[in-house]
Coordinates of C-alpha atoms and ligand atoms in Angstrom, one line a residue:
Chain N
M1257 CA 66.2 -68.2 3.6
K1258 CA 66.6 -64.7 2.5
I1259 CA 64.5 -62.2 4.4
A1260 CA 64.0 -58.5 4.1
V1261 CA 62.5 -56.4 7.0
C1262 CA 61.3 -52.9 6.4
V1263 CA 61.8 -50.7 9.4
K1264 CA 60.7 -47.1 10.0
R1265 CA 62.0 -44.4 12.4
V1266 CA 59.1 -43.0 14.4
P1267 CA 58.7 -40.8 17.5
D1268 CA 58.6 -42.7 20.7
T1269 CA 55.0 -43.0 22.0
E1270 CA 55.9 -41.3 25.2
S1271 CA 57.0 -38.2 23.4
R1272 CA 55.0 -35.0 23.5
I1273 CA 53.8 -33.9 20.1
K1274 CA 54.2 -30.3 19.2
I1275 CA 53.2 -28.9 15.8
A1276 CA 56.0 -27.3 13.7
G1277 CA 55.8 -23.7 12.4
D1278 CA 54.5 -24.8 9.1
G1279 CA 51.4 -26.2 10.7
K1280 CA 51.7 -29.4 8.7
S1281 CA 54.3 -31.5 10.5
I1282 CA 55.6 -32.2 14.0
D1283 CA 58.4 -30.2 15.6
E1284 CA 61.1 -32.8 16.0
A1285 CA 63.1 -30.8 18.5
G1286 CA 63.5 -32.8 21.7
V1287 CA 61.5 -35.8 20.3
K1288 CA 63.0 -39.2 20.9
F1289 CA 62.9 -41.5 17.9
V1290 CA 62.7 -45.2 18.0
L1291 CA 62.4 -48.2 15.7
N1292 CA 58.7 -48.6 15.1
P1293 CA 57.5 -51.1 17.8
Y1294 CA 55.6 -53.3 15.3
D1295 CA 58.8 -53.5 13.2
E1296 CA 60.5 -55.1 16.2
F1297 CA 58.2 -58.1 15.9
A1298 CA 59.1 -58.3 12.2
V1299 CA 62.9 -58.2 13.0
E1300 CA 62.5 -60.8 15.7
A1301 CA 60.5 -63.1 13.4
A1302 CA 63.2 -62.8 10.7
L1303 CA 66.0 -63.5 13.2
Q1304 CA 64.2 -66.6 14.5
L1305 CA 63.6 -67.9 11.0
K1306 CA 67.3 -67.4 10.2
E1307 CA 68.2 -69.3 13.3
Q1308 CA 66.1 -72.2 12.2
H1309 CA 66.7 -72.2 8.5
G1310 CA 69.9 -70.3 8.0
G1311 CA 70.1 -67.4 5.5
E1312 CA 70.4 -63.7 5.6
V1313 CA 68.3 -60.9 7.1
V1314 CA 68.4 -57.5 5.3
V1315 CA 66.9 -54.4 6.9
V1316 CA 65.5 -51.7 4.7
A1317 CA 64.5 -48.2 5.7
L1318 CA 63.2 -45.3 3.8
G1319 CA 63.8 -41.9 5.4
T1320 CA 66.3 -39.2 6.0
D1321 CA 69.9 -39.7 7.1
A1322 CA 68.6 -40.0 10.7
S1323 CA 67.1 -43.4 9.8
Q1324 CA 70.6 -44.9 9.8
E1325 CA 70.3 -45.1 13.5
T1326 CA 67.1 -47.1 13.2
V1327 CA 68.7 -49.5 10.8
R1328 CA 71.6 -49.9 13.2
T1329 CA 69.2 -50.8 16.0
A1330 CA 67.9 -53.7 13.9
L1331 CA 71.5 -54.7 13.0
A1332 CA 72.3 -54.7 16.7
M1333 CA 69.4 -57.1 17.3
G1334 CA 71.1 -59.4 14.8
A1335 CA 70.2 -58.5 11.2
D1336 CA 73.1 -59.0 8.7
R1337 CA 73.1 -55.8 6.7
G1338 CA 71.1 -52.7 6.0
V1339 CA 69.9 -50.5 3.2
L1340 CA 68.8 -46.9 3.6
L1341 CA 66.7 -45.4 0.9
K1342 CA 67.7 -41.9 1.6
S1343 CA 65.2 -39.2 0.9
N1344 CA 65.4 -35.5 1.8
A1345 CA 61.8 -35.5 3.1
S1346 CA 59.8 -37.9 5.1
S1347 CA 56.6 -38.7 3.5
L1348 CA 53.3 -39.8 4.9
D1349 CA 52.1 -41.0 1.6
S1350 CA 51.9 -44.8 1.9
L1351 CA 51.7 -45.6 -1.8
G1352 CA 54.8 -43.5 -2.5
A1353 CA 56.7 -45.2 0.3
A1354 CA 55.5 -48.6 -1.0
R1355 CA 56.6 -47.9 -4.5
L1356 CA 60.1 -47.0 -3.4
L1357 CA 60.4 -50.0 -1.1
A1358 CA 59.0 -52.3 -3.7
A1359 CA 61.5 -51.1 -6.3
E1360 CA 64.4 -51.9 -3.9
L1361 CA 63.0 -55.3 -2.8
E1362 CA 61.9 -56.5 -6.3
A1363 CA 65.3 -57.8 -7.5
G1364 CA 66.5 -59.1 -4.1
E1365 CA 65.2 -62.7 -4.5
Y1366 CA 63.8 -62.7 -1.0
D1367 CA 61.7 -65.6 0.3
L1368 CA 60.0 -63.3 2.8
L1369 CA 59.4 -59.6 3.0
L1370 CA 58.4 -58.6 6.6
F1371 CA 56.8 -55.3 7.7
G1372 CA 55.1 -54.1 10.9
K1373 CA 51.3 -54.0 10.7
L1374 CA 51.4 -50.2 11.1
A1375 CA 53.8 -47.4 11.8
I1376 CA 52.8 -45.6 15.0
D1377 CA 53.4 -42.2 13.5
D1378 CA 51.1 -42.2 10.4
Y1379 CA 48.9 -45.1 11.4
N1380 CA 48.5 -46.0 7.8
H1381 CA 48.4 -49.7 8.2
A1382 CA 49.2 -49.9 4.5
V1383 CA 52.7 -50.3 3.2
G1384 CA 53.1 -54.1 3.6
P1385 CA 49.9 -55.0 1.6
M1386 CA 50.7 -52.3 -0.9
V1387 CA 54.2 -53.6 -1.6
A1388 CA 52.8 -57.2 -1.9
T1389 CA 50.2 -55.9 -4.5
L1390 CA 52.9 -54.0 -6.4
L1391 CA 55.1 -57.0 -6.5
N1392 CA 52.3 -59.4 -7.1
L1393 CA 53.1 -61.5 -4.0
P1394 CA 50.8 -63.3 -1.6
C1395 CA 50.4 -61.3 1.7
V1396 CA 49.0 -61.9 5.1
S1397 CA 48.7 -58.9 7.3
S1398 CA 48.7 -58.4 11.1
I1399 CA 49.8 -61.9 11.9
A1400 CA 50.1 -63.1 15.5
H1401 CA 51.2 -66.6 14.7
L1402 CA 53.4 -68.1 12.0
E1403 CA 54.5 -71.5 10.8
I1404 CA 56.8 -72.0 7.8
S1405 CA 57.5 -75.4 6.3
G1406 CA 59.3 -75.7 3.0
A1407 CA 57.8 -73.3 0.4
S1408 CA 54.6 -72.7 2.2
G1409 CA 53.3 -71.3 5.5
T1410 CA 50.3 -70.8 7.8
A1411 CA 49.6 -67.6 9.6
E1412 CA 46.9 -66.4 12.0
R1413 CA 45.5 -63.0 12.2
E1414 CA 43.1 -61.6 14.8
I1415 CA 39.9 -60.3 13.4
E1416 CA 36.8 -59.0 15.2
G1417 CA 35.6 -61.8 17.4
G1418 CA 37.8 -64.5 15.9
V1419 CA 41.1 -65.5 14.3
E1420 CA 41.6 -66.0 10.6
V1421 CA 43.8 -68.9 9.5
V1422 CA 45.5 -68.2 6.2
E1423 CA 47.7 -70.5 4.2
F1424 CA 50.2 -69.0 1.7
S1425 CA 53.1 -69.9 -0.5
L1426 CA 56.5 -68.4 -0.5
P1427 CA 57.8 -65.9 -1.5
A1428 CA 55.4 -63.9 0.5
V1429 CA 54.8 -60.6 2.3
L1430 CA 53.8 -60.7 6.0
T1431 CA 53.0 -57.9 8.4
T1432 CA 53.5 -58.5 12.1
D1433 CA 51.2 -57.8 15.1
K1434 CA 51.8 -57.9 18.8
G1435 CA 51.7 -61.5 20.1
L1436 CA 53.8 -63.0 17.3
N1437 CA 56.9 -63.0 19.5
E1438 CA 58.9 -61.2 22.2
P1439 CA 61.5 -59.0 20.5
R1440 CA 65.0 -59.4 21.9
Y1441 CA 66.9 -56.4 23.2
P1442 CA 70.2 -55.6 21.4
A1443 CA 73.0 -56.9 23.6
L1444 CA 76.2 -54.8 24.0
R1445 CA 78.0 -57.2 21.8
G1446 CA 75.3 -56.8 19.1
I1447 CA 75.6 -53.1 19.4
M1448 CA 79.4 -53.2 18.9
M1449 CA 79.1 -55.6 16.0
A1450 CA 76.3 -53.5 14.3
K1451 CA 78.7 -50.7 13.9
K1452 CA 80.8 -52.8 11.5
K1453 CA 77.9 -54.3 9.5
P1454 CA 77.4 -53.0 6.0
L1455 CA 74.8 -50.2 5.5
E1456 CA 74.3 -49.2 2.0
V1457 CA 72.8 -45.7 1.3
K1458 CA 70.9 -45.1 -1.9
E1459 CA 69.4 -41.7 -2.8
V1460 CA 65.7 -41.7 -3.7
T1461 CA 63.2 -39.0 -4.3
V1462 CA 59.8 -38.9 -2.5
E1463 CA 57.0 -37.7 -4.8
P1464 CA 54.0 -35.9 -3.4
G1465 CA 51.1 -38.2 -3.0
G1466 CA 47.4 -37.8 -3.8
L1467 CA 46.5 -36.3 -0.4
E1468 CA 47.5 -32.8 0.4
I1469 CA 48.1 -31.8 4.0
I1470 CA 45.9 -28.9 4.9
E1471 CA 47.0 -29.0 8.5
L1472 CA 48.3 -31.1 11.4
S1473 CA 46.7 -30.1 14.6
V1474 CA 46.5 -31.2 18.2
P1475 CA 43.0 -32.4 19.0
A1476 CA 41.1 -30.1 21.2
E1477 CA 41.4 -31.0 24.9
R1478 CA 38.2 -32.6 26.1
T1479 CA 36.6 -30.0 28.3
G1480 CA 33.7 -29.9 30.6
G1481 CA 34.6 -33.2 32.2
R1482 CA 33.9 -33.4 35.9
I1483 CA 34.2 -35.7 38.9
V1484 CA 30.6 -36.5 39.8
G1485 CA 31.6 -37.6 43.3
E1486 CA 33.5 -40.0 45.5
G1487 CA 32.8 -43.6 46.4
P1488 CA 29.7 -45.7 45.8
D1489 CA 27.3 -42.9 46.8
A1490 CA 28.2 -41.1 43.6
V1491 CA 26.7 -43.9 41.5
P1492 CA 23.2 -42.4 41.2
A1493 CA 24.6 -39.1 40.1
L1494 CA 26.7 -40.9 37.4
I1495 CA 23.7 -42.8 36.1
E1496 CA 21.6 -39.6 36.1
A1497 CA 24.3 -37.9 34.0
L1498 CA 24.7 -40.7 31.6
R1499 CA 20.9 -41.0 31.0
N1500 CA 19.8 -37.4 31.0
E1501 CA 22.8 -35.3 30.1
A1502 CA 25.0 -37.5 27.9
K1503 CA 22.0 -39.7 26.8
V1504 CA 24.2 -42.7 26.1
I1505 CA 22.4 -45.3 28.2
Chain P
M365 CA 31.9 -36.8 -11.3
G366 CA 32.4 -40.5 -10.8
A367 CA 30.3 -42.5 -8.4
V368 CA 31.2 -43.8 -4.9
L369 CA 31.8 -47.5 -4.4
V370 CA 31.3 -48.7 -0.9
V371 CA 32.8 -52.1 -0.2
L372 CA 30.6 -54.0 2.2
E373 CA 31.6 -56.5 4.8
Q374 CA 29.7 -59.6 5.9
R375 CA 30.3 -62.3 8.4
D376 CA 28.4 -65.6 8.4
G377 CA 26.0 -64.1 5.9
M378 CA 25.2 -61.1 8.0
L379 CA 26.1 -57.5 7.0
K380 CA 28.3 -55.7 9.4
R381 CA 27.0 -52.5 10.9
V382 CA 30.2 -50.7 9.7
S383 CA 29.0 -51.3 6.2
L384 CA 26.1 -49.0 6.8
E385 CA 28.4 -46.5 8.4
A386 CA 30.6 -46.6 5.2
L387 CA 27.5 -46.1 3.1
A388 CA 26.6 -43.0 5.2
A389 CA 30.1 -41.6 4.5
G390 CA 29.8 -42.5 0.8
R391 CA 26.4 -40.7 0.7
V392 CA 28.0 -37.5 2.0
V393 CA 30.4 -37.4 -1.0
A394 CA 27.7 -38.5 -3.5
D395 CA 25.2 -36.0 -2.4
A396 CA 27.7 -33.1 -2.5
E397 CA 28.9 -34.2 -6.0
G398 CA 25.5 -35.2 -7.5
S399 CA 26.7 -38.8 -8.0
E400 CA 25.5 -42.2 -6.8
V401 CA 26.6 -44.7 -4.2
H402 CA 27.0 -48.3 -5.3
A403 CA 27.4 -50.9 -2.6
L404 CA 29.7 -53.8 -3.5
L405 CA 28.9 -57.1 -1.7
M406 CA 31.4 -59.9 -1.9
G407 CA 30.3 -62.9 0.0
P408 CA 28.3 -66.2 -0.1
P409 CA 24.9 -66.4 -1.8
G410 CA 22.0 -65.4 0.4
V411 CA 23.3 -62.3 2.3
S412 CA 20.3 -60.1 3.0
T413 CA 20.8 -56.8 1.1
E414 CA 17.4 -55.5 2.0
A415 CA 18.7 -52.8 4.4
L416 CA 21.1 -51.2 1.9
G417 CA 18.6 -49.2 -0.1
R418 CA 17.1 -47.9 3.1
H419 CA 20.5 -46.7 4.2
G420 CA 21.6 -44.9 1.1
A421 CA 22.7 -47.4 -1.6
D422 CA 21.5 -46.4 -5.1
K423 CA 22.5 -49.8 -6.4
V424 CA 23.9 -53.0 -4.9
L425 CA 26.5 -55.0 -6.9
A426 CA 26.7 -58.5 -5.6
A427 CA 29.5 -61.0 -6.3
A428 CA 28.0 -63.9 -4.5
T429 CA 29.7 -67.3 -4.5
P430 CA 30.4 -69.8 -1.7
D431 CA 34.2 -69.2 -2.4
L432 CA 33.8 -65.7 -1.0
A433 CA 32.2 -66.7 2.3
L434 CA 35.4 -65.9 4.1
Y435 CA 37.6 -62.9 3.4
Q436 CA 39.9 -63.9 0.5
P437 CA 42.3 -61.0 0.1
D438 CA 43.5 -61.6 -3.5
A439 CA 40.0 -62.2 -4.9
F440 CA 38.4 -59.4 -3.0
A441 CA 41.0 -56.9 -4.1
T442 CA 40.8 -58.0 -7.7
I443 CA 37.0 -57.9 -7.8
A444 CA 36.9 -54.4 -6.2
A445 CA 39.6 -53.0 -8.4
N446 CA 38.1 -54.4 -11.5
Q447 CA 34.8 -52.8 -10.6
V448 CA 36.4 -49.4 -10.2
S449 CA 38.3 -49.7 -13.5
T450 CA 35.3 -50.8 -15.5
G451 CA 32.8 -48.5 -13.9
N452 CA 33.2 -44.8 -13.4
Y453 CA 34.2 -44.5 -9.7
D454 CA 36.0 -41.7 -8.0
I455 CA 35.9 -42.7 -4.4
I456 CA 36.0 -46.1 -2.7
V457 CA 34.9 -46.4 0.9
L458 CA 35.5 -49.3 3.3
G459 CA 35.2 -49.8 7.1
A460 CA 38.5 -49.7 8.9
T461 CA 38.1 -53.2 10.3
A462 CA 40.5 -56.1 10.2
M463 CA 39.2 -56.8 6.7
G464 CA 39.1 -53.2 5.5
R465 CA 42.6 -52.4 6.8
D466 CA 43.9 -55.3 4.8
L467 CA 41.9 -54.7 1.7
A468 CA 42.0 -50.9 1.3
P469 CA 45.8 -50.7 0.7
R470 CA 45.6 -53.6 -1.8
I471 CA 42.8 -51.8 -3.8
A472 CA 44.7 -48.5 -3.6
A473 CA 47.9 -50.2 -4.9
K474 CA 46.1 -51.9 -7.8
L475 CA 44.6 -48.6 -8.8
G476 CA 47.6 -46.4 -8.1
A477 CA 45.2 -44.5 -5.9
P478 CA 45.9 -42.5 -2.7
L479 CA 44.7 -44.1 0.5
A480 CA 43.2 -42.2 3.5
P481 CA 42.8 -44.8 6.2
D482 CA 40.9 -44.7 9.5
V483 CA 39.1 -41.4 8.7
T484 CA 37.0 -39.8 11.5
S485 CA 35.4 -37.0 9.5
L486 CA 34.7 -36.2 5.9
T487 CA 33.4 -33.1 4.3
A488 CA 32.6 -32.7 0.6
N489 CA 31.7 -29.3 -0.7
D490 CA 33.9 -27.8 -3.3
E491 CA 36.6 -30.2 -2.3
L492 CA 36.8 -33.5 -0.5
V493 CA 38.5 -33.1 2.9
V494 CA 39.0 -35.8 5.5
T495 CA 40.5 -35.9 9.0
R496 CA 42.4 -38.8 10.5
P497 CA 44.2 -39.2 13.9
V498 CA 47.9 -39.9 13.8
Y499 CA 50.8 -40.0 16.3
S500 CA 48.8 -42.3 18.7
G501 CA 45.9 -39.9 18.5
K502 CA 48.0 -37.0 19.8
A503 CA 47.6 -35.1 16.5
V504 CA 45.0 -35.0 13.7
F505 CA 45.7 -34.6 10.0
T506 CA 43.3 -32.6 7.8
L507 CA 43.8 -33.8 4.3
R508 CA 42.5 -32.7 0.9
V509 CA 42.0 -35.4 -1.7
V510 CA 43.7 -34.1 -4.8
K511 CA 43.8 -37.2 -6.9
R512 CA 41.1 -39.6 -7.9
P513 CA 40.1 -42.4 -7.6
C514 CA 40.9 -42.3 -3.9
V515 CA 40.4 -45.0 -1.3
I516 CA 39.0 -44.1 2.1
S517 CA 38.5 -46.3 5.2
V518 CA 36.2 -45.0 8.0
R519 CA 36.8 -45.8 11.6
P520 CA 34.0 -47.9 13.0
N521 CA 31.3 -46.3 15.2
V522 CA 32.2 -42.8 14.0
F523 CA 29.7 -42.3 11.2
S524 CA 26.0 -43.0 11.8
P525 CA 24.0 -44.9 9.3
T526 CA 21.9 -42.6 7.2
D527 CA 18.1 -42.9 6.6
A528 CA 18.3 -41.5 3.0
A529 CA 16.2 -44.1 1.2
K530 CA 17.4 -45.1 -2.3
P531 CA 16.4 -47.8 -4.7
G532 CA 19.1 -50.2 -3.7
A533 CA 18.3 -52.7 -6.5
V534 CA 20.6 -55.7 -6.6
E535 CA 22.6 -56.5 -9.7
G536 CA 24.8 -59.6 -9.9
I537 CA 28.4 -59.2 -11.0
S538 CA 30.9 -61.8 -11.9
A539 CA 33.5 -63.1 -9.6
D540 CA 35.2 -64.9 -12.5
G541 CA 38.6 -64.2 -13.7
V542 CA 39.9 -63.9 -10.1
V543 CA 43.5 -64.9 -10.0
A544 CA 44.4 -68.2 -8.5
A545 CA 45.1 -67.2 -4.9
R546 CA 48.4 -67.9 -3.3
A547 CA 47.1 -66.9 0.1
T548 CA 43.9 -68.5 1.1
T549 CA 41.8 -68.0 4.3
V550 CA 41.0 -71.6 5.3
K551 CA 38.9 -70.9 8.4
V552 CA 38.0 -68.5 11.1
K553 CA 38.5 -69.8 14.6
E554 CA 35.8 -68.4 16.9
P555 CA 35.6 -68.6 20.6
E556 CA 33.0 -71.1 21.9
K557 CA 30.9 -68.4 23.4
A558 CA 30.3 -65.7 20.8
V559 CA 31.4 -62.3 22.3
L560 CA 30.8 -58.8 21.1
D561 CA 34.2 -57.5 19.9
V562 CA 35.5 -54.3 21.6
A563 CA 36.2 -52.8 18.2
E564 CA 32.5 -53.1 17.2
A565 CA 30.6 -52.5 20.4
S566 CA 28.9 -49.2 20.9
I567 CA 29.6 -49.4 24.7
V568 CA 32.9 -50.7 26.1
V569 CA 33.8 -51.3 29.7
S570 CA 37.5 -51.8 30.2
G571 CA 39.4 -53.0 33.2
G572 CA 43.0 -52.4 34.2
R573 CA 45.5 -53.4 36.8
G574 CA 43.3 -51.8 39.5
L575 CA 41.2 -55.0 39.4
K576 CA 44.0 -56.8 41.2
G577 CA 43.5 -60.2 39.5
P578 CA 41.7 -62.1 36.8
E579 CA 39.2 -63.5 39.3
N580 CA 37.7 -60.0 39.6
F581 CA 37.0 -59.4 36.0
H582 CA 33.5 -60.8 36.4
L583 CA 32.8 -57.2 37.6
I584 CA 33.8 -55.9 34.2
E585 CA 31.9 -58.6 32.4
E586 CA 28.7 -58.0 34.4
L587 CA 28.9 -54.2 34.0
A588 CA 29.4 -54.6 30.2
E589 CA 26.5 -57.0 30.1
V590 CA 24.0 -54.8 31.9
L591 CA 25.0 -51.9 29.6
G592 CA 24.8 -54.1 26.5
G593 CA 28.5 -53.6 25.8
A594 CA 31.7 -55.5 25.4
P595 CA 34.5 -56.0 27.9
G596 CA 37.9 -54.4 27.1
A597 CA 41.3 -54.4 28.9
S598 CA 44.5 -52.4 29.3
R599 CA 47.8 -53.8 28.2
A600 CA 49.0 -54.3 31.7
V601 CA 46.3 -56.9 32.3
V602 CA 46.7 -58.5 28.9
D603 CA 50.5 -58.9 29.4
A604 CA 49.8 -60.4 32.8
G605 CA 47.7 -63.0 31.1
W606 CA 44.5 -62.0 32.9
R607 CA 42.6 -61.2 29.7
P608 CA 43.0 -62.1 26.0
H609 CA 44.8 -59.8 23.6
S610 CA 41.6 -59.5 21.6
E611 CA 40.3 -57.3 24.4
Q612 CA 43.2 -55.0 24.5
V613 CA 42.5 -51.3 23.8
G614 CA 45.3 -49.0 22.9
Q615 CA 48.2 -48.5 20.6
T616 CA 49.2 -52.2 20.5
G617 CA 45.6 -53.3 20.8
K618 CA 42.4 -52.1 19.2
T619 CA 41.2 -48.6 18.4
V620 CA 37.7 -48.1 19.6
S621 CA 35.2 -45.2 19.2
P622 CA 32.2 -46.3 21.2
S623 CA 29.4 -43.9 22.3
L624 CA 30.3 -44.8 25.9
Y625 CA 33.7 -45.9 27.2
V626 CA 34.0 -46.9 30.9
A627 CA 37.6 -47.2 32.2
V628 CA 37.8 -49.0 35.5
G629 CA 41.0 -49.2 37.4
I630 CA 42.9 -47.9 34.4
S631 CA 45.5 -45.1 34.9
G632 CA 45.2 -43.6 31.4
A633 CA 48.7 -44.1 30.0
I634 CA 49.2 -42.3 26.6
Q635 CA 49.3 -45.7 24.8
H636 CA 45.9 -46.6 26.3
L637 CA 44.4 -43.3 25.4
A638 CA 45.6 -43.8 21.8
G639 CA 43.0 -46.5 21.5
M640 CA 40.0 -44.8 23.0
R641 CA 40.3 -41.1 22.9
T642 CA 37.8 -40.6 20.1
S643 CA 35.1 -42.3 22.2
K644 CA 32.1 -40.0 22.5
V645 CA 31.5 -40.2 26.3
I646 CA 34.2 -41.4 28.7
V647 CA 33.7 -42.4 32.3
A648 CA 36.5 -43.2 34.7
I649 CA 36.4 -45.0 38.0
N650 CA 39.7 -44.8 39.8
K651 CA 40.9 -44.4 43.4
D652 CA 43.6 -41.9 42.5
K653 CA 42.1 -38.5 41.8
D654 CA 45.2 -37.5 39.9
A655 CA 45.1 -40.4 37.5
P656 CA 45.6 -39.1 33.9
I657 CA 42.4 -40.8 32.8
F658 CA 40.4 -38.1 34.7
K659 CA 41.8 -35.4 32.3
L660 CA 40.1 -37.1 29.4
A661 CA 37.0 -38.3 31.2
D662 CA 33.6 -36.6 30.9
Y663 CA 32.4 -38.1 34.1
G664 CA 34.6 -39.5 36.9
I665 CA 34.1 -41.2 40.3
V666 CA 37.0 -41.2 42.6
G667 CA 37.1 -44.2 44.9
D668 CA 37.5 -47.9 45.3
L669 CA 36.2 -49.8 42.3
F670 CA 35.3 -52.8 44.4
E671 CA 32.7 -50.7 46.1
I672 CA 31.6 -48.6 43.2
V673 CA 31.2 -51.1 40.4
P674 CA 28.9 -53.6 42.3
R675 CA 26.7 -50.6 43.2
L676 CA 26.7 -49.5 39.6
I677 CA 25.8 -52.9 38.4
A678 CA 23.0 -53.2 40.9
E679 CA 21.5 -49.7 40.1
L680 CA 21.6 -50.4 36.4
Q681 CA 20.0 -53.8 36.9
K682 CA 17.2 -52.1 38.7
I683 CA 16.7 -49.7 35.9
R684 CA 16.8 -52.5 33.3
G685 CA 14.3 -54.4 35.4
N686 CA 11.7 -51.7 35.1
Ligands
FAD1956 C1 55.1 -49.4 23.0 C2 54.1 -49.5 24.0 C3 52.8 -49.8 23.7 C4 51.7 -49.9 24.6 N1 50.5 -50.2 24.2 C5 49.5 -50.2 25.1 C6 48.1 -50.5 24.7 O1 47.8 -50.9 23.5 N2 47.1 -50.5 25.6 C7 47.4 -50.2 26.9 O2 46.4 -50.1 27.7 N3 48.6 -49.9 27.3 C8 49.7 -50.0 26.5 N4 51.0 -49.7 26.9 C9 51.2 -49.7 28.4 C10 50.9 -48.4 29.1 O3 52.0 -47.6 29.0 C11 50.5 -48.7 30.5 O4 51.6 -49.4 31.2 C12 49.2 -49.5 30.7 O5 48.2 -48.9 30.0 C13 48.8 -49.5 32.2 O6 47.7 -50.3 32.4 P1 46.7 -50.0 33.6 O7 46.2 -48.6 33.5 O8 45.8 -51.1 33.7 O9 47.7 -50.1 34.9 P2 48.3 -49.0 35.9 O10 48.9 -47.9 35.1 O11 49.0 -49.7 36.9 O12 47.0 -48.3 36.5 C14 46.1 -49.0 37.5 C15 45.2 -47.9 38.0 O13 44.2 -48.6 38.8 C16 43.9 -47.7 39.9 N5 43.5 -48.5 41.0 C17 44.2 -49.4 41.7 N6 43.4 -50.0 42.6 C18 42.1 -49.5 42.5 C19 40.9 -49.7 43.2 N7 40.8 -50.5 44.2 N8 39.9 -48.9 42.8 C20 40.0 -48.0 41.8 N9 41.1 -47.8 41.1 C21 42.2 -48.5 41.5 C22 45.2 -47.0 40.2 O14 45.0 -45.7 40.8 C23 45.8 -46.8 38.8 O15 45.4 -45.6 38.2 C24 52.0 -49.7 26.0 C25 53.3 -49.3 26.4 C26 54.3 -49.2 25.4 C27 55.7 -48.8 25.9
AMP1957 N1 59.6 -45.1 5.5 C1 59.6 -46.4 5.7 N2 60.7 -47.2 5.7 C2 60.7 -48.5 5.9 N3 59.6 -49.2 6.2 C3 58.5 -48.5 6.2 C4 58.4 -47.1 6.0 N4 57.1 -46.8 6.1 C5 56.4 -47.9 6.4 N5 57.2 -49.0 6.5 C6 56.9 -50.4 6.8 O1 55.5 -50.5 6.6 C7 54.8 -50.8 7.9 C8 53.5 -50.2 7.9 O2 53.6 -48.8 7.9 P1 52.4 -47.8 7.6 O3 51.7 -48.4 6.4 O4 53.0 -46.5 7.3 O5 51.5 -47.8 8.8 C9 55.8 -50.4 8.9 O6 55.7 -51.1 10.1 C10 57.2 -50.7 8.2 O7 57.5 -52.1 8.3

């Protein structure tokens, strides 16, 4: 089985977000970057499938040079080789990213293309289904359960108040949600080996998308919040506030 | 200017409330631009469309066949994109639900259109401007739509359905010519007892590790019930197996924007806040007065939840009884 996993470099969720001088992006100084947590589920799924069926796992990232580190993290988990589509700018335009990734993945004769369900920086929730559409492949998004047998598979995705069961044929695009598996940590040996694994760098150009950034801002702090009291005796004051002040009950 | 196409969502033959919210968002654009809102229904025959005119649909386009009873990604994307290409549409609006989040990028890719997902506000005067939370809700993008058509999904519970009455006459459209699907939704597994989903509820009561064990979550369920809301959970208690993942609120769970969010025994970790910070009113009950959740909360009670919550349930039951 030949599997590609698309991975993105994103700020760690614990990091404080400061807006850069241009007012349109984040100030990256002091920010720790990680492999997008949802992409870890995708890498893990690929590695498990390779363990069962044999084959190759290729990791693909689109981003600046710094994304090499992200690719290496996936290689350290056990992927075989990496490709960095190197751009001078990071783009938050999902269709632009999908086009560049689709162009790279198209000729690879992959059985599966795996993505995270969303990148925790832009929250677009989009690139996987977009790549599938551009390449005219079947796609199941946000999967928390997967079975592959031969040239077809069954996946389950959580929806509001239920779980959708979707059958699909390979080759296919899948995007992974929490619950699919427990991603492994790269072992020391894996980290050492990752340094020697092939990582091909290809230059690409990110085009501006159809959405123009007016500004990136930090949401106003919620103000006016108050402690209505301590212990159960504060309950009537809370109910009073919810009914007559906030008017939500 | 081209019209607005709102893609509706139904489940078991019933329209979802988020469809009316998407109509309201579509109405904002159409009213500013002097165009119309057309509502696209893909589903089984017999879905009631009666509310759509009342809530702002100039016209309802219905592709009704039993094959579309469940969400079929390939077919839905093809029908919607065909409708946009054959009609004159500028803006496509969906709800940012499990379906909408899957469908919106497919439609955008088919049309070569930009996608603005999970939008929390929209203004349309001389230009169309949307805002959307990013970086786990720690920052907000304000974006100008500079290319049309453009696909927008709206976060549930953020927009209120509009009362602008329009004709809303129903016109059947064909669901023929839809490509043979290679991904087919075969069924939806539903829990035995139907529960209100956290992502859809207008009141959410979430419990965290402060509840000490799964046996105490009846407190959360009872409080949710008396408020007419849905129970939610922090990741700590989902990972511990006390509650199902479907209830998890936060970065790796669901994003919710209810009118009232009650956090019980939840510290307020950044990843939890990512899922609920756009709630309209937030209440926190926690024994630690320095818990980060109190920074976000509109109203807080400091103390032992095992004393406070039973009292709260009892008082609310009294009010409900009257
Ligand atoms: C990549 C990543 C993704 C994550 N995604 C999510 C996510 O989606 N959702 C999420 O929730 N978390 C998420 N987390 C985890 C998050 O960081 C926290 O660990 C988690 O939210 C803590 O849950 P909690 O508030 O229930 O528990 P704790 O942090 O342990 O808080 C328990 C609280 O209960 C209070 N308490 C204890 N006893 C009582 C009592 N008797 N009465 C009143 N109060 C009491 C305590 O004072 C404390 O504030 C994620 C973490 C990472 C690294
Ligand atoms: N720049 C990128 N490089 C590689 N993969 C990406 C990139 N952007 C998005 N993806 C993939 O698409 C998924 C969804 O991202 P998004 O649509 O941006 O929320 C991510 O989890 C990645 O698997």
